[in-house]
Amino acid sequence: MTAATALPARTLGGLTSSAIGFGAMVLSPGVYGETDEQRATTALLSALDEGATLIDTADGYGPDGHNEQLIGRALRGRRDEVVLATKFGFRLPEGVAPHPFPVNYGFGELAVNADPRHVRGYAEASLRNLGTDVIDLYYPHYPDPQVPFEDTVGAVAELIDAGLVRHLGLSNVTADQLRRAHAVRPVAAVQVQWSMWQPIDAELLATARELGVGVVAWSPLGSGFLTGTVQQVTDDDFRRHLPRFDAANLKANQDRFAPVRGLAEDLGVSSGQLALSWLLHQDEHVVPIPGSRTPAHIAENLAAARITLSADTLARIDAALKDTTFEGTAAVVD
């Protein structure tokens, strides 16, 4: 990365990050169809070269730690350039019981285990996968419905005290859970779905601002929908499970999003860039983490960090979104 590619910086609690990071989930097979290591590695290195410094992954992305391992190999020699964030609780070792909970998602339910007895083991496995001796930002992927949330957070606090983790993050939590966790150990960032087609919970955002907690926005492009380029999804694409990508819903939603796409054309930016820039204008401590496997798309996404929207443009976007109702529920799992 050179001065020409350095992006504007933002703070997430005690962390400093590029204004837009990179969500690495897309680099594993079974997300947006098949891929290979060379393509995935090229994409990740492109993100670094274009100025992204926050790299977000999880132990449950891809089979057997695939995503973390890929990132670990790709970052050899460049580890110091990035804020490395990962999540735990979905990849359960043999003998660890899953704790299922219902979700508003095509699978019907998911399962985690965030029992504090297992948290250090999760972290040690992620450290091995990532080829590093410290995780910069460590998140429970989802609150465990069978474990007091403070107990899980306390286990991460022990990892911070031990020097294996630098900062505590939370993922997919409520305002109350954020406040309870912050009372145990200061939270650097809360990760939540937030985009033009999925607003953040107002109470959660207010609580994050009050406590000085940053917001990492996952799926900031609506799983690709907000780029305006998704016409259909294939059988090997995880979006086939998302109601908004049902063929009929997708067509209706594209029609309803047309006014925002038209505004992007008027401004001379892509729909995706407008969606990311709009999100950056919502709060000075939000960092979106779009993902892509295509270097040109990655460069386009990250360039949105340099786009300034006028108050009039923001008002026009808000008016268009206020009058738009999307068909189907959005994803609730990252």
mmCIF file of C-alpha atoms in Angstrom:
data_model
loop_
_atom_site.group_PDB
_atom_site.id
_atom_site.type_symbol
_atom_site.label_atom_id
_atom_site.label_comp_id
_atom_site.label_asym_id
_atom_site.label_seq_id
_atom_site.Cartn_x
_atom_site.Cartn_y
_atom_site.Cartn_z
ATOM 1 C CA MET A 1 0.000 0.000 0.000
ATOM 2 C CA THR A 2 1.257 3.488 -0.880
ATOM 3 C CA ALA A 3 0.155 6.975 0.098
ATOM 4 C CA ALA A 4 -1.951 6.966 -3.060
ATOM 5 C CA THR A 5 -3.941 3.925 -1.945
ATOM 6 C CA ALA A 6 -4.163 4.684 1.794
ATOM 7 C CA LEU A 7 -7.813 5.096 2.739
ATOM 8 C CA PRO A 8 -9.264 7.536 5.263
ATOM 9 C CA ALA A 9 -9.036 6.091 8.765
ATOM 10 C CA ARG A 10 -11.710 5.492 11.385
ATOM 11 C CA THR A 11 -11.625 4.414 15.006
ATOM 12 C CA LEU A 12 -13.372 1.410 16.517
ATOM 13 C CA GLY A 13 -13.003 1.803 20.240
ATOM 14 C CA GLY A 14 -9.251 1.594 20.727
ATOM 15 C CA LEU A 15 -8.568 0.339 17.191
ATOM 16 C CA THR A 16 -7.734 2.331 14.078
ATOM 17 C CA SER A 17 -9.016 0.933 10.781
ATOM 18 C CA SER A 18 -9.438 1.956 7.190
ATOM 19 C CA ALA A 19 -12.883 3.499 6.670
ATOM 20 C CA ILE A 20 -13.886 0.425 4.669
ATOM 21 C CA GLY A 21 -12.586 -3.035 5.500
ATOM 22 C CA PHE A 22 -12.840 -6.404 3.788
ATOM 23 C CA GLY A 23 -15.252 -9.208 4.666
ATOM 24 C CA ALA A 24 -13.473 -12.448 3.833
ATOM 25 C CA MET A 25 -16.432 -14.846 4.026
ATOM 26 C CA VAL A 26 -16.796 -14.659 0.224
ATOM 27 C CA LEU A 27 -13.382 -16.274 -0.226
ATOM 28 C CA SER A 28 -14.548 -19.715 0.889
ATOM 29 C CA PRO A 29 -16.404 -22.144 -1.375
ATOM 30 C CA GLY A 30 -20.114 -22.593 -0.833
ATOM 31 C CA VAL A 31 -20.835 -18.893 -0.352
ATOM 32 C CA TYR A 32 -21.125 -17.363 -3.809
ATOM 33 C CA GLY A 33 -20.403 -20.604 -5.613
ATOM 34 C CA GLU A 34 -17.102 -22.405 -5.971
ATOM 35 C CA THR A 35 -13.730 -20.692 -5.928
ATOM 36 C CA ASP A 36 -10.078 -21.630 -5.645
ATOM 37 C CA GLU A 37 -7.176 -20.543 -3.494
ATOM 38 C CA GLN A 38 -5.402 -18.556 -6.174
ATOM 39 C CA ARG A 39 -8.468 -16.458 -6.928
ATOM 40 C CA ALA A 40 -9.241 -15.986 -3.242
ATOM 41 C CA THR A 41 -5.665 -15.019 -2.400
ATOM 42 C CA THR A 42 -5.532 -12.549 -5.281
ATOM 43 C CA ALA A 43 -8.733 -10.944 -4.027
ATOM 44 C CA LEU A 44 -7.463 -10.590 -0.469
ATOM 45 C CA LEU A 45 -4.134 -9.130 -1.545
ATOM 46 C CA SER A 46 -5.972 -6.735 -3.838
ATOM 47 C CA ALA A 47 -7.939 -5.489 -0.833
ATOM 48 C CA LEU A 48 -4.707 -4.854 1.064
ATOM 49 C CA ASP A 49 -3.088 -3.143 -1.910
ATOM 50 C CA GLU A 50 -6.125 -0.869 -2.299
ATOM 51 C CA GLY A 51 -5.906 0.244 1.329
ATOM 52 C CA ALA A 52 -8.190 -2.025 3.369
ATOM 53 C CA THR A 53 -6.636 -2.655 6.774
ATOM 54 C CA LEU A 54 -9.516 -4.415 8.600
ATOM 55 C CA ILE A 55 -9.805 -8.056 7.521
ATOM 56 C CA ASP A 56 -12.804 -9.901 8.951
ATOM 57 C CA THR A 57 -13.158 -13.682 9.097
ATOM 58 C CA ALA A 58 -14.555 -16.406 11.379
ATOM 59 C CA ASP A 59 -13.712 -19.939 12.421
ATOM 60 C CA GLY A 60 -16.986 -21.108 10.867
ATOM 61 C CA TYR A 61 -16.393 -19.740 7.363
ATOM 62 C CA GLY A 62 -15.729 -22.638 5.043
ATOM 63 C CA PRO A 63 -15.032 -26.234 6.079
ATOM 64 C CA ASP A 64 -12.540 -26.992 8.855
ATOM 65 C CA GLY A 65 -11.272 -23.438 9.316
ATOM 66 C CA HIS A 66 -10.774 -22.912 5.575
ATOM 67 C CA ASN A 67 -11.230 -19.138 5.600
ATOM 68 C CA GLU A 68 -8.868 -18.466 8.487
ATOM 69 C CA GLN A 69 -6.233 -20.770 7.020
ATOM 70 C CA LEU A 70 -6.425 -19.088 3.630
ATOM 71 C CA ILE A 71 -6.022 -15.674 5.241
ATOM 72 C CA GLY A 72 -3.111 -16.910 7.320
ATOM 73 C CA ARG A 73 -1.263 -18.077 4.221
ATOM 74 C CA ALA A 74 -2.048 -14.919 2.255
ATOM 75 C CA LEU A 75 -0.905 -12.581 5.035
ATOM 76 C CA ARG A 76 2.545 -14.089 5.473
ATOM 77 C CA GLY A 77 4.912 -11.148 5.498
ATOM 78 C CA ARG A 78 2.048 -8.640 5.693
ATOM 79 C CA ARG A 79 0.469 -9.416 9.070
ATOM 80 C CA ASP A 80 1.518 -6.055 10.554
ATOM 81 C CA GLU A 81 -0.453 -4.178 7.878
ATOM 82 C CA VAL A 82 -3.853 -5.326 9.079
ATOM 83 C CA VAL A 83 -6.320 -5.352 11.926
ATOM 84 C CA LEU A 84 -7.179 -9.041 11.981
ATOM 85 C CA ALA A 85 -10.670 -9.832 13.258
ATOM 86 C CA THR A 86 -12.241 -13.244 13.672
ATOM 87 C CA LYS A 87 -15.281 -14.759 15.334
ATOM 88 C CA PHE A 88 -15.887 -17.973 17.268
ATOM 89 C CA GLY A 89 -18.624 -20.335 18.321
ATOM 90 C CA PHE A 90 -19.868 -21.984 15.109
ATOM 91 C CA ARG A 91 -17.039 -24.449 14.466
ATOM 92 C CA LEU A 92 -17.499 -26.961 17.258
ATOM 93 C CA PRO A 93 -14.840 -29.578 18.021
ATOM 94 C CA GLU A 94 -15.873 -33.191 18.399
ATOM 95 C CA GLY A 95 -17.647 -33.753 21.685
ATOM 96 C CA VAL A 96 -18.790 -30.129 22.109
ATOM 97 C CA ALA A 97 -22.579 -30.024 22.160
ATOM 98 C CA PRO A 98 -24.332 -27.596 19.787
ATOM 99 C CA HIS A 99 -26.827 -25.143 21.253
ATOM 100 C CA PRO A 100 -29.481 -24.595 18.543
ATOM 101 C CA PHE A 101 -31.570 -21.472 18.200
ATOM 102 C CA PRO A 102 -34.131 -20.426 15.572
ATOM 103 C CA VAL A 103 -33.261 -17.797 12.987
ATOM 104 C CA ASN A 104 -35.136 -15.888 10.349
ATOM 105 C CA TYR A 105 -33.169 -17.655 7.637
ATOM 106 C CA GLY A 106 -33.540 -20.419 5.090
ATOM 107 C CA PHE A 107 -31.932 -23.078 7.297
ATOM 108 C CA GLY A 108 -34.468 -22.500 10.080
ATOM 109 C CA GLU A 109 -31.933 -22.717 12.896
ATOM 110 C CA LEU A 110 -28.263 -22.397 13.692
ATOM 111 C CA ALA A 111 -26.158 -23.813 16.482
ATOM 112 C CA VAL A 112 -23.340 -22.358 18.540
ATOM 113 C CA ASN A 113 -21.499 -23.147 21.731
ATOM 114 C CA ALA A 114 -19.937 -20.182 23.529
ATOM 115 C CA ASP A 115 -19.427 -21.908 26.865
ATOM 116 C CA PRO A 116 -16.418 -20.189 28.477
ATOM 117 C CA ARG A 117 -14.750 -23.573 28.975
ATOM 118 C CA HIS A 118 -14.253 -23.820 25.212
ATOM 119 C CA VAL A 119 -13.332 -20.231 24.321
ATOM 120 C CA ARG A 120 -9.579 -20.509 24.804
ATOM 121 C CA GLY A 121 -9.536 -23.629 22.630
ATOM 122 C CA TYR A 122 -11.399 -21.767 19.901
ATOM 123 C CA ALA A 123 -8.903 -18.917 20.069
ATOM 124 C CA GLU A 124 -5.879 -21.217 19.974
ATOM 125 C CA ALA A 125 -7.274 -22.983 16.901
ATOM 126 C CA SER A 126 -7.859 -19.628 15.182
ATOM 127 C CA LEU A 127 -4.350 -18.452 16.038
ATOM 128 C CA ARG A 128 -2.944 -21.599 14.411
ATOM 129 C CA ASN A 129 -5.149 -21.193 11.367
ATOM 130 C CA LEU A 130 -4.251 -17.526 10.973
ATOM 131 C CA GLY A 131 -0.542 -18.076 11.547
ATOM 132 C CA THR A 132 -0.328 -15.313 14.138
ATOM 133 C CA ASP A 133 0.316 -14.990 17.857
ATOM 134 C CA VAL A 134 -2.450 -12.466 18.558
ATOM 135 C CA ILE A 135 -5.950 -11.701 17.298
ATOM 136 C CA ASP A 136 -6.638 -7.967 17.075
ATOM 137 C CA LEU A 137 -10.435 -8.144 17.425
ATOM 138 C CA TYR A 138 -12.206 -11.260 18.705
ATOM 139 C CA TYR A 139 -15.975 -11.698 18.591
ATOM 140 C CA PRO A 140 -18.415 -14.279 19.926
ATOM 141 C CA HIS A 141 -20.119 -14.939 16.587
ATOM 142 C CA TYR A 142 -23.565 -15.128 18.179
ATOM 143 C CA PRO A 143 -24.789 -14.976 21.771
ATOM 144 C CA ASP A 144 -25.257 -18.519 23.016
ATOM 145 C CA PRO A 145 -28.878 -18.986 24.156
ATOM 146 C CA GLN A 146 -27.765 -21.472 26.820
ATOM 147 C CA VAL A 147 -24.846 -19.511 28.306
ATOM 148 C CA PRO A 148 -24.959 -16.237 30.297
ATOM 149 C CA PHE A 149 -23.509 -13.680 27.905
ATOM 150 C CA GLU A 150 -21.297 -12.155 30.594
ATOM 151 C CA ASP A 151 -19.612 -15.547 31.041
ATOM 152 C CA THR A 152 -18.650 -15.706 27.366
ATOM 153 C CA VAL A 153 -17.380 -12.132 27.448
ATOM 154 C CA GLY A 154 -15.404 -12.905 30.588
ATOM 155 C CA ALA A 155 -13.639 -15.739 28.782
ATOM 156 C CA VAL A 156 -12.564 -13.332 26.018
ATOM 157 C CA ALA A 157 -11.397 -10.882 28.697
ATOM 158 C CA GLU A 158 -9.122 -13.631 30.028
ATOM 159 C CA LEU A 159 -7.644 -14.030 26.543
ATOM 160 C CA ILE A 160 -6.954 -10.288 26.451
ATOM 161 C CA ASP A 161 -5.239 -10.491 29.819
ATOM 162 C CA ALA A 162 -3.178 -13.422 28.501
ATOM 163 C CA GLY A 163 -2.051 -11.448 25.439
ATOM 164 C CA LEU A 164 -3.758 -13.720 22.883
ATOM 165 C CA VAL A 165 -6.376 -11.109 21.954
ATOM 166 C CA ARG A 166 -6.082 -7.316 21.803
ATOM 167 C CA HIS A 167 -9.710 -6.135 21.716
ATOM 168 C CA LEU A 168 -13.182 -7.485 22.457
ATOM 169 C CA GLY A 169 -15.826 -7.350 19.747
ATOM 170 C CA LEU A 170 -19.463 -8.413 19.768
ATOM 171 C CA SER A 171 -21.471 -9.741 16.852
ATOM 172 C CA ASN A 172 -25.222 -9.859 16.267
ATOM 173 C CA VAL A 173 -26.201 -8.557 19.711
ATOM 174 C CA THR A 174 -28.902 -6.368 21.227
ATOM 175 C CA ALA A 175 -28.380 -3.034 22.939
ATOM 176 C CA ASP A 176 -28.853 -4.717 26.314
ATOM 177 C CA GLN A 177 -26.246 -7.375 25.540
ATOM 178 C CA LEU A 178 -23.795 -4.679 24.427
ATOM 179 C CA ARG A 179 -24.284 -2.763 27.663
ATOM 180 C CA ARG A 180 -23.899 -5.914 29.789
ATOM 181 C CA ALA A 181 -20.748 -6.971 27.950
ATOM 182 C CA HIS A 182 -19.208 -3.511 28.167
ATOM 183 C CA ALA A 183 -19.626 -3.635 31.942
ATOM 184 C CA VAL A 184 -17.424 -6.753 32.000
ATOM 185 C CA ARG A 185 -14.728 -5.502 29.591
ATOM 186 C CA PRO A 186 -14.749 -2.447 27.280
ATOM 187 C CA VAL A 187 -16.022 -3.382 23.814
ATOM 188 C CA ALA A 188 -14.141 -2.003 20.805
ATOM 189 C CA ALA A 189 -16.714 -2.792 18.120
ATOM 190 C CA VAL A 190 -20.098 -4.340 17.592
ATOM 191 C CA GLN A 191 -20.688 -6.120 14.288
ATOM 192 C CA VAL A 192 -24.210 -5.935 12.895
ATOM 193 C CA GLN A 193 -26.027 -6.129 9.594
ATOM 194 C CA TRP A 194 -26.540 -2.561 8.345
ATOM 195 C CA SER A 195 -27.204 -1.312 4.858
ATOM 196 C CA MET A 196 -29.684 0.593 2.731
ATOM 197 C CA TRP A 197 -32.025 -2.383 2.857
ATOM 198 C CA GLN A 198 -31.462 -3.410 6.482
ATOM 199 C CA PRO A 199 -31.395 -0.567 9.032
ATOM 200 C CA ILE A 200 -29.524 -0.916 12.287
ATOM 201 C CA ASP A 201 -31.556 -1.103 15.487
ATOM 202 C CA ALA A 202 -31.802 2.487 16.719
ATOM 203 C CA GLU A 203 -31.295 1.537 20.374
ATOM 204 C CA LEU A 204 -28.189 -0.499 19.534
ATOM 205 C CA LEU A 205 -26.669 2.405 17.600
ATOM 206 C CA ALA A 206 -27.480 4.875 20.388
ATOM 207 C CA THR A 207 -25.897 2.560 22.965
ATOM 208 C CA ALA A 208 -22.755 2.107 20.862
ATOM 209 C CA ARG A 209 -22.408 5.876 20.544
ATOM 210 C CA GLU A 210 -22.933 6.379 24.263
ATOM 211 C CA LEU A 211 -20.292 3.802 25.169
ATOM 212 C CA GLY A 212 -17.763 4.828 22.503
ATOM 213 C CA VAL A 213 -18.088 1.525 20.655
ATOM 214 C CA GLY A 214 -17.495 1.373 16.913
ATOM 215 C CA VAL A 215 -19.827 -0.384 14.478
ATOM 216 C CA VAL A 216 -18.641 -2.898 11.884
ATOM 217 C CA ALA A 217 -21.361 -3.215 9.253
ATOM 218 C CA TRP A 218 -21.623 -6.651 7.674
ATOM 219 C CA SER A 219 -23.468 -7.188 4.413
ATOM 220 C CA PRO A 220 -23.291 -3.440 3.666
ATOM 221 C CA LEU A 221 -24.180 -4.181 0.038
ATOM 222 C CA GLY A 222 -27.167 -6.360 0.915
ATOM 223 C CA SER A 223 -25.356 -9.574 -0.114
ATOM 224 C CA GLY A 224 -24.651 -7.916 -3.454
ATOM 225 C CA PHE A 225 -28.184 -6.711 -4.120
ATOM 226 C CA LEU A 226 -27.307 -3.034 -3.637
ATOM 227 C CA THR A 227 -24.798 -3.185 -6.490
ATOM 228 C CA GLY A 228 -27.774 -3.441 -8.830
ATOM 229 C CA THR A 229 -26.143 -6.280 -10.764
ATOM 230 C CA VAL A 230 -27.741 -9.414 -9.259
ATOM 231 C CA GLN A 231 -30.366 -10.779 -11.635
ATOM 232 C CA GLN A 232 -30.518 -14.374 -10.332
ATOM 233 C CA VAL A 233 -28.704 -16.737 -7.965
ATOM 234 C CA THR A 234 -27.455 -20.233 -8.710
ATOM 235 C CA ASP A 235 -27.936 -23.449 -6.752
ATOM 236 C CA ASP A 236 -24.407 -23.264 -5.264
ATOM 237 C CA ASP A 237 -24.944 -19.703 -3.984
ATOM 238 C CA PHE A 238 -25.931 -19.333 -0.314
ATOM 239 C CA ARG A 239 -28.317 -16.525 -1.267
ATOM 240 C CA ARG A 240 -30.762 -19.123 -2.549
ATOM 241 C CA HIS A 241 -31.722 -19.466 1.144
ATOM 242 C CA LEU A 242 -32.524 -15.746 1.493
ATOM 243 C CA PRO A 243 -36.169 -14.772 0.901
ATOM 244 C CA ARG A 244 -35.213 -11.455 -0.718
ATOM 245 C CA PHE A 245 -33.385 -13.367 -3.459
ATOM 246 C CA ASP A 246 -36.352 -15.542 -4.349
ATOM 247 C CA ALA A 247 -36.855 -14.996 -8.093
ATOM 248 C CA ALA A 248 -40.127 -13.094 -7.734
ATOM 249 C CA ASN A 249 -38.942 -11.067 -4.755
ATOM 250 C CA LEU A 250 -35.655 -10.238 -6.431
ATOM 251 C CA LYS A 251 -37.397 -8.816 -9.474
ATOM 252 C CA ALA A 252 -39.747 -6.737 -7.324
ATOM 253 C CA ASN A 253 -36.896 -5.485 -5.165
ATOM 254 C CA GLN A 254 -34.796 -4.469 -8.166
ATOM 255 C CA ASP A 255 -37.721 -2.435 -9.472
ATOM 256 C CA ARG A 256 -38.185 -0.738 -6.100
ATOM 257 C CA PHE A 257 -34.497 0.085 -5.797
ATOM 258 C CA ALA A 258 -34.455 1.752 -9.224
ATOM 259 C CA PRO A 259 -34.701 5.340 -7.857
ATOM 260 C CA VAL A 260 -31.494 4.900 -5.841
ATOM 261 C CA ARG A 261 -29.715 3.347 -8.831
ATOM 262 C CA GLY A 262 -30.840 6.324 -10.882
ATOM 263 C CA LEU A 263 -29.418 8.715 -8.313
ATOM 264 C CA ALA A 264 -26.077 6.887 -8.453
ATOM 265 C CA GLU A 265 -26.040 7.323 -12.226
ATOM 266 C CA ASP A 266 -26.723 11.043 -11.813
ATOM 267 C CA LEU A 267 -23.780 11.301 -9.410
ATOM 268 C CA GLY A 268 -21.450 9.326 -11.661
ATOM 269 C CA VAL A 269 -20.826 6.557 -9.136
ATOM 270 C CA SER A 270 -21.864 2.919 -9.022
ATOM 271 C CA SER A 271 -24.872 1.790 -6.990
ATOM 272 C CA GLY A 272 -22.555 -0.108 -4.685
ATOM 273 C CA GLN A 273 -20.362 2.924 -4.109
ATOM 274 C CA LEU A 274 -23.395 5.022 -3.284
ATOM 275 C CA ALA A 275 -24.607 2.399 -0.794
ATOM 276 C CA LEU A 276 -21.214 2.286 0.947
ATOM 277 C CA SER A 277 -20.725 6.050 0.974
ATOM 278 C CA TRP A 278 -24.249 6.543 2.339
ATOM 279 C CA LEU A 279 -23.435 4.129 5.164
ATOM 280 C CA LEU A 280 -20.189 5.931 5.986
ATOM 281 C CA HIS A 281 -22.181 9.165 6.297
ATOM 282 C CA GLN A 282 -24.520 7.648 8.904
ATOM 283 C CA ASP A 283 -21.919 7.582 11.691
ATOM 284 C CA GLU A 284 -18.272 8.568 11.971
ATOM 285 C CA HIS A 285 -17.409 5.292 13.705
ATOM 286 C CA VAL A 286 -18.998 2.826 11.281
ATOM 287 C CA VAL A 287 -16.729 0.653 9.112
ATOM 288 C CA PRO A 288 -18.444 -1.417 6.398
ATOM 289 C CA ILE A 289 -16.833 -4.729 5.415
ATOM 290 C CA PRO A 290 -17.955 -5.594 1.882
ATOM 291 C CA GLY A 291 -16.464 -8.702 0.314
ATOM 292 C CA SER A 292 -15.713 -9.628 -3.267
ATOM 293 C CA ARG A 293 -13.586 -12.065 -5.234
ATOM 294 C CA THR A 294 -12.992 -9.633 -8.105
ATOM 295 C CA PRO A 295 -10.104 -7.127 -7.804
ATOM 296 C CA ALA A 296 -11.910 -4.509 -9.906
ATOM 297 C CA HIS A 297 -14.980 -4.712 -7.670
ATOM 298 C CA ILE A 298 -12.793 -4.531 -4.564
ATOM 299 C CA ALA A 299 -11.092 -1.373 -5.849
ATOM 300 C CA GLU A 300 -14.506 0.097 -6.684
ATOM 301 C CA ASN A 301 -15.857 -0.685 -3.217
ATOM 302 C CA LEU A 302 -12.882 0.783 -1.383
ATOM 303 C CA ALA A 303 -12.916 3.931 -3.503
ATOM 304 C CA ALA A 304 -16.278 4.739 -1.918
ATOM 305 C CA ALA A 305 -14.363 5.777 1.203
ATOM 306 C CA ARG A 306 -13.299 8.899 -0.676
ATOM 307 C CA ILE A 307 -16.777 9.915 -1.880
ATOM 308 C CA THR A 308 -18.440 12.843 -0.119
ATOM 309 C CA LEU A 309 -22.209 13.147 -0.341
ATOM 310 C CA SER A 310 -23.913 16.504 0.071
ATOM 311 C CA ALA A 311 -26.710 17.060 2.559
ATOM 312 C CA ASP A 312 -29.122 17.384 -0.367
ATOM 313 C CA THR A 313 -28.009 14.038 -1.822
ATOM 314 C CA LEU A 314 -28.347 12.319 1.545
ATOM 315 C CA ALA A 315 -31.838 13.765 1.939
ATOM 316 C CA ARG A 316 -32.810 12.469 -1.516
ATOM 317 C CA ILE A 317 -31.502 8.994 -0.646
ATOM 318 C CA ASP A 318 -33.327 8.955 2.661
ATOM 319 C CA ALA A 319 -36.552 10.011 0.968
ATOM 320 C CA ALA A 320 -36.216 7.235 -1.602
ATOM 321 C CA LEU A 321 -35.483 4.618 1.052
ATOM 322 C CA LYS A 322 -38.330 5.796 3.264
ATOM 323 C CA ASP A 323 -40.785 5.041 0.501
ATOM 324 C CA THR A 324 -39.254 1.643 -0.363
ATOM 325 C CA THR A 325 -40.479 -1.637 1.116
ATOM 326 C CA PHE A 326 -38.455 -4.685 0.128
ATOM 327 C CA GLU A 327 -40.056 -8.082 -0.407
ATOM 328 C CA GLY A 328 -38.845 -10.890 1.872
ATOM 329 C CA THR A 329 -36.748 -10.790 5.011
ATOM 330 C CA ALA A 330 -33.037 -10.011 4.901
ATOM 331 C CA ALA A 331 -30.289 -12.319 6.126
ATOM 332 C CA VAL A 332 -29.670 -12.318 9.854
ATOM 333 C CA VAL A 333 -26.464 -14.364 9.880
ATOM 334 C CA ASP A 334 -22.990 -13.376 8.707
#
